[in-house]
Coordinates of C-alpha atoms and ligand atoms in Angstrom, one line a residue:
X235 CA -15.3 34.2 -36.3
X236 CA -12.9 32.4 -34.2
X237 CA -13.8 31.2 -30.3
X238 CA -10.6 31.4 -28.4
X239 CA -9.6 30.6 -25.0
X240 CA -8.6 33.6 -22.6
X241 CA -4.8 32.8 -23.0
X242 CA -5.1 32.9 -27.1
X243 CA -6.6 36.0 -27.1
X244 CA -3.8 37.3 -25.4
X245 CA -1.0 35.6 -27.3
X246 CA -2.8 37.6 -30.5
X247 CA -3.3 40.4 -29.0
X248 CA 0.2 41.2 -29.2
X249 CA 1.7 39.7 -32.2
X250 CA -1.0 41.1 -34.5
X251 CA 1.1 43.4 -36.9
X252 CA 4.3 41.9 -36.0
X253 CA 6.1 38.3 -35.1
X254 CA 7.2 38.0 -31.5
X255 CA 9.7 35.6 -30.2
X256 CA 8.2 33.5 -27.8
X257 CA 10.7 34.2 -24.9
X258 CA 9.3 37.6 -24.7
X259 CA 5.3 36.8 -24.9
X260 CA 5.1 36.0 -21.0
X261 CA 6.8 40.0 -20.8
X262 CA 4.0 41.5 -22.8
X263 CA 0.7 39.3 -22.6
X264 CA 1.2 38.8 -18.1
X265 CA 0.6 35.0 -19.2
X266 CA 3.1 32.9 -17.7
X267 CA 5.9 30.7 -19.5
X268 CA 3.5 27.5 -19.7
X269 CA 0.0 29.5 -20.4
X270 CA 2.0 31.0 -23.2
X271 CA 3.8 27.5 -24.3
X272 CA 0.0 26.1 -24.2
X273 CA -1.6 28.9 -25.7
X274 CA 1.0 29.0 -29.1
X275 CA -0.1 24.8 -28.9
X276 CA -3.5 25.4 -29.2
X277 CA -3.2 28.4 -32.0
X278 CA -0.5 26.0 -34.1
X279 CA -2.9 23.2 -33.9
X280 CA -6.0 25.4 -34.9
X281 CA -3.9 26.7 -38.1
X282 CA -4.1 30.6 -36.5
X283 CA -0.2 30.8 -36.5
X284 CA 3.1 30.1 -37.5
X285 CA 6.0 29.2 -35.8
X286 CA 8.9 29.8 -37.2
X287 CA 12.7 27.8 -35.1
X288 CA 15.8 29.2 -35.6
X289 CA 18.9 29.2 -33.4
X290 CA 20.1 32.4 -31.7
X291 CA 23.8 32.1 -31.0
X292 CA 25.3 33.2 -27.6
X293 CA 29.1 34.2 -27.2
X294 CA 31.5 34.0 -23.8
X295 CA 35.2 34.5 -23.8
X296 CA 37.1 31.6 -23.2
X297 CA 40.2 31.2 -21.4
X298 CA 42.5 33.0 -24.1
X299 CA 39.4 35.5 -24.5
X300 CA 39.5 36.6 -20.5
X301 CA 43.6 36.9 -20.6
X302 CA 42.9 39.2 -23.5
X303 CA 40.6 41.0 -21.7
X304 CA 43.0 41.2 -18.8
X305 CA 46.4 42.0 -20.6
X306 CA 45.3 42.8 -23.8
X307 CA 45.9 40.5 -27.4
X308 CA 49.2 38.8 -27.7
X309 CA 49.9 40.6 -30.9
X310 CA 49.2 44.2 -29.4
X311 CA 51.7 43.6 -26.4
X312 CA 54.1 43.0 -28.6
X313 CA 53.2 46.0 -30.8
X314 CA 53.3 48.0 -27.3
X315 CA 56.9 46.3 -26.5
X316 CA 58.1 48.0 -29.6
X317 CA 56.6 51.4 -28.8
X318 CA 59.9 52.7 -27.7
X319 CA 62.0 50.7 -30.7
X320 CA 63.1 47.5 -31.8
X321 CA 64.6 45.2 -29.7
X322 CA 66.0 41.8 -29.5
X323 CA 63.6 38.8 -29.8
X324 CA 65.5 36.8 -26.4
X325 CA 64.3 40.0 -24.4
X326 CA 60.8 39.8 -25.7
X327 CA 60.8 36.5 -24.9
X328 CA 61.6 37.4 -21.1
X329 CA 59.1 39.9 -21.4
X330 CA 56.1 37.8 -23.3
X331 CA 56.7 34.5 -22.4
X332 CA 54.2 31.9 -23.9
X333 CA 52.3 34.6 -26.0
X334 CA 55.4 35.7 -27.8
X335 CA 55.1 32.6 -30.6
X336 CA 51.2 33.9 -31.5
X337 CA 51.8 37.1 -31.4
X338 CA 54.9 37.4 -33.6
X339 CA 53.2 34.7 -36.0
X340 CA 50.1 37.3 -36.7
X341 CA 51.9 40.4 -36.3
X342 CA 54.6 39.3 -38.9
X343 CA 52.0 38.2 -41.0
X344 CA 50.0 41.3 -41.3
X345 CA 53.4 43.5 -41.8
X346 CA 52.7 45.1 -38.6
X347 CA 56.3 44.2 -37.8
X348 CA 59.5 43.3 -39.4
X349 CA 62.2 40.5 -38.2
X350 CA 65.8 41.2 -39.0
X351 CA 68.1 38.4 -37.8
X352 CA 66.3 38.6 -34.6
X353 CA 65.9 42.2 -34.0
X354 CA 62.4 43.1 -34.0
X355 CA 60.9 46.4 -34.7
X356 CA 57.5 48.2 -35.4
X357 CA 56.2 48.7 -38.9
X358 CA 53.0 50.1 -38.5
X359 CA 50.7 51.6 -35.8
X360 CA 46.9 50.1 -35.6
X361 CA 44.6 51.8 -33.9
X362 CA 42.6 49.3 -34.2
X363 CA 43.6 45.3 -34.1
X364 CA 40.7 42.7 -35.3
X365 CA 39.3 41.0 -32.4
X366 CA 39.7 43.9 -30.0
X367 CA 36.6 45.2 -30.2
X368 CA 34.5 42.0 -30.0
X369 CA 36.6 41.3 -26.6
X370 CA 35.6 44.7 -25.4
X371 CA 31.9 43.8 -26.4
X372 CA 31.6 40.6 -25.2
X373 CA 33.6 41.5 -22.4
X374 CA 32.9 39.5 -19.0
X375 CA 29.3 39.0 -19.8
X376 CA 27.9 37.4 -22.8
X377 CA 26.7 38.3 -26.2
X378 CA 24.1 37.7 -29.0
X379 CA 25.4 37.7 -32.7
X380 CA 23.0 40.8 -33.0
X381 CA 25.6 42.9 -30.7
X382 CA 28.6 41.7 -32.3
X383 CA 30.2 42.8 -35.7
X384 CA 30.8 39.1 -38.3
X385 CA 34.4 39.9 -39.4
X386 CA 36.0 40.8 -36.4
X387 CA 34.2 38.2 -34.5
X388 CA 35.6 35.8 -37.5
X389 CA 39.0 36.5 -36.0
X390 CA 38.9 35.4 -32.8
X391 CA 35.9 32.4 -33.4
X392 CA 39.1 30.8 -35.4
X393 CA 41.5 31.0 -32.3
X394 CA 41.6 28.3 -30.0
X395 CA 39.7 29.0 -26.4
X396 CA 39.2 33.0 -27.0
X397 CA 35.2 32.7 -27.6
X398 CA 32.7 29.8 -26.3
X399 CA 29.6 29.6 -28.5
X400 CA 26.1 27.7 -27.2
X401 CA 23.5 28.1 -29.6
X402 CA 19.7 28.6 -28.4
X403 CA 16.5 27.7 -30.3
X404 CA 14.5 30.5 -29.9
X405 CA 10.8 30.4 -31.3
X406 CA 8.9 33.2 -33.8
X407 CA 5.9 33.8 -33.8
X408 CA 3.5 35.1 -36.2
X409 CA -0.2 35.1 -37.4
X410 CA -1.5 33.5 -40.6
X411 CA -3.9 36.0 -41.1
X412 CA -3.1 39.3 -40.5
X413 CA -6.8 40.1 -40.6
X414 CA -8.2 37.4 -38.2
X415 CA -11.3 38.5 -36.5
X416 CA -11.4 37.2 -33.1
X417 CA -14.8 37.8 -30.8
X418 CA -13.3 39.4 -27.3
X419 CA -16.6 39.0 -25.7
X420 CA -17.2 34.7 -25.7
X421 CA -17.0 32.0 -24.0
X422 CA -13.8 30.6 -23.0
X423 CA -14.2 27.1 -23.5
X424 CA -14.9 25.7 -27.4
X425 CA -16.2 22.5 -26.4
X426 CA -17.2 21.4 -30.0
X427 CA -13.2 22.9 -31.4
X428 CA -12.2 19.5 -33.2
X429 CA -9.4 17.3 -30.5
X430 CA -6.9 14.4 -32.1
X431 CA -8.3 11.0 -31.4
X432 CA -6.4 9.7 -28.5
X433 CA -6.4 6.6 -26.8
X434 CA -5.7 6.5 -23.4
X435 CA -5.2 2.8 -21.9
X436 CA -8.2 1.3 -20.6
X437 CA -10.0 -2.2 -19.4
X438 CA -10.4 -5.2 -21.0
X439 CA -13.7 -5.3 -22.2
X440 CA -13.9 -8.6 -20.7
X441 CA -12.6 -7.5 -17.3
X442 CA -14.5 -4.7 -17.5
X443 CA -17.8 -7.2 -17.7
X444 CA -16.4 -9.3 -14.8
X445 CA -16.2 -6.1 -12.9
X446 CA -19.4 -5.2 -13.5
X447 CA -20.8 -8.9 -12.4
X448 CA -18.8 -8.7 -8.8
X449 CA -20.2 -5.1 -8.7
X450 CA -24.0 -6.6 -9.1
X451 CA -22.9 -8.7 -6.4
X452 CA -21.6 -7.1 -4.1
X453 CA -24.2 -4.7 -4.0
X454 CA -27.0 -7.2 -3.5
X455 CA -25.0 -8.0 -0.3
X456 CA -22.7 -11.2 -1.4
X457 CA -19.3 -11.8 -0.4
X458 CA -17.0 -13.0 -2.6
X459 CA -15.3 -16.4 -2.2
X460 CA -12.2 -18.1 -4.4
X461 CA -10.7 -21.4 -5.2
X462 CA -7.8 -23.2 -6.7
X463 CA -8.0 -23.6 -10.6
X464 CA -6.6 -27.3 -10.3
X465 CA -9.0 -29.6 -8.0
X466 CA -9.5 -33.1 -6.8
X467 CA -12.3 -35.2 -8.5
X468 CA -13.7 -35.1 -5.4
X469 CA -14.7 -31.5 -5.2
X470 CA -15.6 -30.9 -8.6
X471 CA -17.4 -34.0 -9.4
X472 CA -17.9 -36.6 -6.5
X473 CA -18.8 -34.2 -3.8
X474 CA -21.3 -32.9 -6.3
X475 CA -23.1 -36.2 -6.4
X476 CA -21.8 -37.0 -10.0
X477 CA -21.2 -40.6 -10.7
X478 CA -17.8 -42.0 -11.0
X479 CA -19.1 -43.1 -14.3
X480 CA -20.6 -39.9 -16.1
X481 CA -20.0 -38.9 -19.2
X482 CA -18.7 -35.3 -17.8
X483 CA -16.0 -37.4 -16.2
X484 CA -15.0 -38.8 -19.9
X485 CA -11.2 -37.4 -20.6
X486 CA -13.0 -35.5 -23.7
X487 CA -14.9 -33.7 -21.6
X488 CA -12.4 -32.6 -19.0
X489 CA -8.5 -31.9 -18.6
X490 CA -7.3 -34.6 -15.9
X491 CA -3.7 -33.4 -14.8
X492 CA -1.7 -36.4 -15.5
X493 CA 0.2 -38.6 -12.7
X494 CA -1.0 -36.0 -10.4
X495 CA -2.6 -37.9 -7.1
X496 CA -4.7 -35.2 -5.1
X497 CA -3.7 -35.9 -0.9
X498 CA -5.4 -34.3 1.9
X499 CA -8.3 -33.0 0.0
X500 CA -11.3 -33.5 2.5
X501 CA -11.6 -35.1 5.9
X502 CA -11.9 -38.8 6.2
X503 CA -15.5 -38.1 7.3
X504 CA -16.3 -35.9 4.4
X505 CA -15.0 -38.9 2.2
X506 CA -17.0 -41.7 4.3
X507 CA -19.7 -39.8 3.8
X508 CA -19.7 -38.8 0.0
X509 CA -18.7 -41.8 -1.0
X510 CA -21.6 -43.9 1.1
X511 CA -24.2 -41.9 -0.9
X512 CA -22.5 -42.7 -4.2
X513 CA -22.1 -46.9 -3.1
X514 CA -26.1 -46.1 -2.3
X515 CA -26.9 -45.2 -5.4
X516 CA -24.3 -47.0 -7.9
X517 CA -22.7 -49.5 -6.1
X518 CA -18.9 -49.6 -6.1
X519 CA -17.0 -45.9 -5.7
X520 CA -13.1 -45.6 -6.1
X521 CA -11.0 -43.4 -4.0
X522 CA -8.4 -42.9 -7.0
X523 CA -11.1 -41.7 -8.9
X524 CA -11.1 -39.1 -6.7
X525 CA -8.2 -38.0 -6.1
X526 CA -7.4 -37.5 -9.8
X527 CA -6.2 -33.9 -10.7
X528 CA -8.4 -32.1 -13.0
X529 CA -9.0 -28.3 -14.1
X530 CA -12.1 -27.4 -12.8
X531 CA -14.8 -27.5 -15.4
X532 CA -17.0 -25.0 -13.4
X533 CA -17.0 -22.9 -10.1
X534 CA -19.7 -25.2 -8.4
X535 CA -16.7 -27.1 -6.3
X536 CA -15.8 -23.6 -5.1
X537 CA -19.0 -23.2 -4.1
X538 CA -19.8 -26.9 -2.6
X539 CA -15.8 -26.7 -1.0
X540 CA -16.4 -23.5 0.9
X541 CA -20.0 -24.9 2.0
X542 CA -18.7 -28.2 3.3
X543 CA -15.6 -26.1 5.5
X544 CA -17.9 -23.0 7.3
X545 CA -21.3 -25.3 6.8
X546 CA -22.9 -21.4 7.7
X547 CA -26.5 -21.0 8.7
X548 CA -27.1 -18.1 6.6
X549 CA -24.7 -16.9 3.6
X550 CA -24.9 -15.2 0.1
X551 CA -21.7 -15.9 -1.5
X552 CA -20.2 -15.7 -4.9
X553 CA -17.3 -16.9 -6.9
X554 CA -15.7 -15.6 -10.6
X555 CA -13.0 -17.2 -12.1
X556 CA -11.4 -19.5 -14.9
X557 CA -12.7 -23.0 -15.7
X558 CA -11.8 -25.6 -18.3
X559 CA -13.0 -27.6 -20.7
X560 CA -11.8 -30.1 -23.4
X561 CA -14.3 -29.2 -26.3
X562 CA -13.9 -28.1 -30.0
X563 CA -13.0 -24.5 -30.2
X564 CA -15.8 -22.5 -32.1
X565 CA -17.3 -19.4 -32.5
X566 CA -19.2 -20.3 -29.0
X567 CA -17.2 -22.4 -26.9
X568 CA -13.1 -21.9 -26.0
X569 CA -11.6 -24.3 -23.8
X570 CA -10.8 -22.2 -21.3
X571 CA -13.3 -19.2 -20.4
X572 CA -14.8 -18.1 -17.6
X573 CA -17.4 -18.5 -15.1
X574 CA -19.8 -16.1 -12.5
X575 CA -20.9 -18.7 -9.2
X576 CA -23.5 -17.6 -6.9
X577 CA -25.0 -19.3 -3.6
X578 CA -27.0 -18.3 -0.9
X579 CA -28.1 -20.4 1.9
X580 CA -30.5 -19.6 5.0
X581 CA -33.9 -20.9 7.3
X582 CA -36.0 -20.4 4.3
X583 CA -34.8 -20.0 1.1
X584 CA -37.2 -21.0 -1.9
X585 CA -36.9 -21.5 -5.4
X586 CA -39.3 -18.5 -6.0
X587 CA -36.6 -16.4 -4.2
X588 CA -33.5 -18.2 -6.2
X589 CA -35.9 -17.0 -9.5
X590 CA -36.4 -13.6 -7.7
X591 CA -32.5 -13.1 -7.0
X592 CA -32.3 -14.1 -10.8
X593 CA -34.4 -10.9 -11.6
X594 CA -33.0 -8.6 -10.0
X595 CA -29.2 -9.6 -10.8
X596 CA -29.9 -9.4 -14.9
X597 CA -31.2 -6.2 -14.3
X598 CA -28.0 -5.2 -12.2
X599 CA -26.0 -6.4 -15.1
X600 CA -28.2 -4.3 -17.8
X601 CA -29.7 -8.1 -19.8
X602 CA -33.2 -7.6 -20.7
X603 CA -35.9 -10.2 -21.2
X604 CA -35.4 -13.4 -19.5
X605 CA -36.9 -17.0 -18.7
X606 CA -36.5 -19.5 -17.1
X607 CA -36.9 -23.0 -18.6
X608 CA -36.6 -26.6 -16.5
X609 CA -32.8 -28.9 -16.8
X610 CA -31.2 -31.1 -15.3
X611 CA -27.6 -31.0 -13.2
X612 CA -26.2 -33.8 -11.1
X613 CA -26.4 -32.1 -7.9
X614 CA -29.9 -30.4 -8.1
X615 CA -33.2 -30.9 -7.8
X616 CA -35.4 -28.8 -9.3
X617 CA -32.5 -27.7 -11.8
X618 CA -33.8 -24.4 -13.9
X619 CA -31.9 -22.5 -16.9
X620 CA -32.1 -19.3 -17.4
X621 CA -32.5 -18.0 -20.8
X622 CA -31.9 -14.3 -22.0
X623 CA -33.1 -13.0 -25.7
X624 CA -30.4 -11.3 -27.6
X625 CA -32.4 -8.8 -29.5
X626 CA -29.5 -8.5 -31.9
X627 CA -29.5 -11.9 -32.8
X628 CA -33.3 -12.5 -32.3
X629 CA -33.2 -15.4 -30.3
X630 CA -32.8 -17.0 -27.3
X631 CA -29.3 -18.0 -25.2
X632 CA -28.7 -20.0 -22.0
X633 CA -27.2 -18.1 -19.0
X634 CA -27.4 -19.9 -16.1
X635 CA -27.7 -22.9 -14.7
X636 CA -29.3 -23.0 -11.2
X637 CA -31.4 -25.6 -8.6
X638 CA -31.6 -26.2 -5.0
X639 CA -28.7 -28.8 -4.1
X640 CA -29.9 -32.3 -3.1
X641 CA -30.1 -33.9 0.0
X642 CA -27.4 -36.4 -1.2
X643 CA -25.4 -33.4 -1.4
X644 CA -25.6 -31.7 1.3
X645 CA -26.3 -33.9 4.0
X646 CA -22.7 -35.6 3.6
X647 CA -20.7 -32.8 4.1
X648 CA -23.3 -31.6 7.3
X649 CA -25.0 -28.9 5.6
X650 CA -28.9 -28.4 7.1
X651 CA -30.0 -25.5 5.8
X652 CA -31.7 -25.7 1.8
X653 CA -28.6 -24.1 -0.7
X654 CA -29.6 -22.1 -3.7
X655 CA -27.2 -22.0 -6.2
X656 CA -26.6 -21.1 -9.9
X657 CA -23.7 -20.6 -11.9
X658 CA -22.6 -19.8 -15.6
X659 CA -20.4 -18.8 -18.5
X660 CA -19.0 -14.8 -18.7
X661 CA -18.0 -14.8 -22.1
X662 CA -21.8 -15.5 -22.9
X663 CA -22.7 -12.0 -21.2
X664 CA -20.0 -10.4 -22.5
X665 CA -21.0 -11.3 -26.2
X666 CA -24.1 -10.2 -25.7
X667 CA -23.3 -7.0 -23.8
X668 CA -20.8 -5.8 -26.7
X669 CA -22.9 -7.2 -29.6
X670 CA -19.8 -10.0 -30.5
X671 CA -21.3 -13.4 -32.7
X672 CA -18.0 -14.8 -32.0
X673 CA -16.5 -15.6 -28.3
X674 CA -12.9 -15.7 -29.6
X675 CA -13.4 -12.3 -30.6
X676 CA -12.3 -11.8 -26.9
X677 CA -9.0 -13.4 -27.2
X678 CA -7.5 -12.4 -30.7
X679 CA -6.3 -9.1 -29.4
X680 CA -7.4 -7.0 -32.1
X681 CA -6.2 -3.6 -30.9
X682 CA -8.5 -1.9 -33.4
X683 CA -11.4 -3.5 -31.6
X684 CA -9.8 -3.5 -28.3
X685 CA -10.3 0.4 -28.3
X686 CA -13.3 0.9 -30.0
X687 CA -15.8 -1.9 -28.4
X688 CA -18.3 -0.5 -27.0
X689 CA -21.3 -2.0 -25.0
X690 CA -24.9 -1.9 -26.1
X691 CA -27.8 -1.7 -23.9
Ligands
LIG10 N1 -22.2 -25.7 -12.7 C1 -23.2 -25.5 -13.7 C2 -24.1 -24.4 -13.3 C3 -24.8 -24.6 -12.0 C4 -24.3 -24.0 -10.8 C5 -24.9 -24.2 -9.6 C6 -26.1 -25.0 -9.6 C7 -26.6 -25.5 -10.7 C8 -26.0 -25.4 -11.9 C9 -22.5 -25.2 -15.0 O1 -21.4 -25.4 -15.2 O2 -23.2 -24.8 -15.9

C-alpha cells in the first residue's frame, strides 16, 4: 500500500483508467499548474507513473495564408476570372497582378486550365481546390494537427508564408499499474519515502570549529580583539619578556620577513621600558632585533599589544586567528594553522579562576576530561598546560598553554592589574572534535570528506 501526499492522490485519481495530458490535470484535479508539476515529480520519482513527451504541433496562417483567406487562393481567382470564358493572359495580368505567375503555374499543372498562345481558358470546374479547406479551418485563429486533414494541409505547408507552424511539448500521463492501491485515509507526509542524497553547500569544518570557539566566548562574556598577521619582534617576542637570544627567535623556528624594518611600532616609553627589563636581566638588548618583521608565531602579541594600548582595569578579551611557524610538516604540525587567545584582567583575578574559566570553556566547546599539568613560557609565572584525553586515541594531548603574566611584563608597558592569559592551537580541537589522526586532513580538500565529516561528542 502506497502513502501519498494530498496532491498525488489527486493526480491518480483521475488518470486511473486512462493517460491524461498534463495541461489538462490542473482542469480536473482543482490542483494548480505547479501542485500538479510537483505532484507528477514526486509520482515519476516513486516509479507510480509514466510520462510519456511528444510534441503537439500548432498551425497559423501566414501572410500568403490571411490574403487567401481574404481573396481567396491565387489559383481559384483565376479559375473564377475564367468563369465567363477565356480571355487573354495581358488582361489577367491587369486583373491578378503578382498572384497571376502562382496561380497559372498550379492551375496549368493540374489541367484545370489550358494556355493557347496566350489565350487562357477553363478546363475543368473544382468544387473543391486543395488547401481551401485547411484555410477555412485554420482560418484567423489557430489549429492543432488533430483538427486538420494531412494531405490538404501538405499543400499549403510546402508554399512559402501560407501556414506558420510552432511545435509544443506537451506531456502524457499514465499509471504503471493500472491496479495500484492507494490508502485515501493517511497521512500526508511520508517522512521515511526514500530522498536523493543531496548536498547543499555548507561550512568548513574547520570554520565551523572556530565558530563554535568565538561562540564559547562570547557567551562567557569576552569581547573579541584582532591583530595584524605580520608583527614587529617587539610585540611577539620582546615585549613578551623573551630574550633577544632564545631559541624561539632562531630563523628555524620562525618566518622573519626579510629586509623588512618594523617603524613606529610602540612608544619610545614602551621601548625604554621593555628593553630596561631585558638589559636587567641579560645585559645588552638591540633595537634592530626588534624591529625585525616576523609572522606571528602565536596570538599572545595580540593579546600583550592591546593590553599595553587600553591598559583596562577590568577586561575578558579574546583573539582567533592565523599564526606561523617554520617546522617540519607532519601529521601534527603545519606551518601555518591556527590559534584561539584568551585574557582576562581585573582587582582579583587568581590562578584558581584562570583553571575555573578553563572548565567551563572545554565544556562550552563539547572536550571531555581535562588536566592541567605545570610548563614553562617566557612571559608567565606560574605557566600551566592543559591537557585533554582523546578517548579515540586513548591518550592524552596538550591544549593550552596558560600562566599569569610576569611583573617584567607588565609593569613596562603600565599594566597594574594581575593578567590571566592562555592561548592555543585550533587544529588540535578540531582533530579531536571530528575524530582526524592527521591535521592536514584539514587542508587537502577532499570533497568526499568535506561533506561527510561529522563531529563526535
Ligand atoms: N602563546 C602560547 C600559549 C600561551 C598564551 C598565553 C599565556 C601563556 C601561554 C603558545 O603559543 O602556545
Amino acid at each position: 500500500m502506497q502513502v501519498l501526499h494530498e496532491i498525488e492522490k489527486k493526480i491518480i485519481g483521475v488518470i486511473r483508467g486512462e493517460w491524461r495530458f498534463e495541461a489538462d490535470l490542473p482542469f480536473l484535479t482543482g490542483l494548480s499548474p505547479d501542485q500538479v508539476r510537483r505532484g507528477i515529480q514526486w509520482l515519476k520519482h516513486k516509479d507510480i507513473i509514466t510520462v510519456n513527451e511528444t510534441a503537439n504541433i500548432e498551425f497559423r496562417l501566414g501572410k500568403n495564408g490571411l490574403e487567401a483567406l481574404a481573396n481567396k487562393l491565387p489559383e481559384r481567382r483565376l479559375m473564377n476570372a475564367l468563369k465567363g470564358g477565356q480571355r487573354n493572359i495581358r488582361e489577367l495580368k491587369k486583373e491578378l497582378g503578382g498572384v497571376l505567375g502562382p496561380a497559372m503555374g498550379i492551375a496549368l499543372r493540374e489541367g484545370w486550365i489550358s494556355n493557347k498562345n496566350g489565350i487562357i481558358s477553363l478546363e475543368k470546374n473544382v468544387d473543391k481546390l486543395p488547401g481551401e479547406d485547411t484555410i477555412e479551418r485554420i482560418g484567423e485563429g489557430n489549429a492543432f494537427i488533430l483538427n486538420l486533414i494531412s494531405k490538404d494541409l501538405d499543400t499549403l505547408r510546402s508554399r512559402p508564408n501560407f501556414i506558420i507552424e510552432k511545435k509544443h511539448m506537451v506531456h502524457a500521463i499514465e499509471l504503471k499499474d493500472k491496479e495500484i492501491k492507494v490508502d485515501f485515509k493517511t497521512k500526508a507526509i511520508d517522512v521515511e519515502a526514500d530522498a536523493p542524497v543531496t548536498h547543499p553547500a555548507r561550512v568548513h569544518p574547520l570554520n565551523e570549529v572556530i565558530a563554535e570557539i568565538r561562540e564559547a566566548f562570547v557567551a562567557l562574556g569576552f569581547t573579541e580583539i584582532t591583530g595584524s598577521l605580520a608583527q614587529s619582534s617587539f610585540w611577539n617576542f620582546d615585549a613578551l619578556f623573551t630574550p633577544q637570544d632564545h631559541p624561539a627567535r632562531e630563523i628555524q623556528d620562525t618566518f622573519f620577513l626579510e629586509g623588512i624594518q618594523s617603524s613606529n611600532f610602540a612608544t619610545p616609553g614602551q621601548i625604554k621600558n621593555v628593553s630596561g627589563a631585558h638589559k636587567k636581566n641579560w645585559g645588552p638588548w638591540s633595537l634592530d632585533e626588534a624591529r625585525r618583521t616576523v609572522l606571528r608565531t602565536h596570538t599572545t602579541c595580540t593579546t600583550i599589544k592591546y593590553l599595553a594600548e587600553e591598559r583596562p582595569d577590568e577586561a575578558r578579551a579574546f583573539s582567533l586567528g592565523r599564526v606561523f611557524r617554520n617546522e617540519k610538516v607532519s601529521y601534527k604540525h603545519l606551518v601555518e594553522f591556527h590559534q584561539a587567545e584568551g585574557v582576562v584582567t581585573g582587582p582579583d583575578v587568581t590562578l584558581r579562576g584562570l583553571m575555573g574559566i578553563q572548565e567551563e570553556f572545554y565544556k562550552r566547546i563539547g572536550l571531555g576530561k581535562t588536566k592541567f599539568w605545570p610548563t614553562f613560557f617566557p612571559y608567565t609565572e606560574p605557566s600551566l598546560q592543559t591537557m585533554v584525553y582523546n578517548e579515540r586515541m586513548g591518550k592524552w594531548v596538550e591544549l593550552f598553554g596558560m600562566g599569569i603574566f610576569r611583573p617584567e611584563v607588565t609593569r613596562p608597558l603600565g599594566i597594574r592589574r594581575p593578567v590571566l592569559a592562555w592561548g592555543g592551537g585550533i587544529e588540535r580541537i578540531a582533530m579531536i572534535k571530528y575524530g582526524i589522526d592527521d591535521v592536514r586532513e584539514f587542508y587537502n580538500n577532499d570533497l568526499d570528506w568535506l561533506r561527510t565529516a561529522e563531529k563526535c561528542r
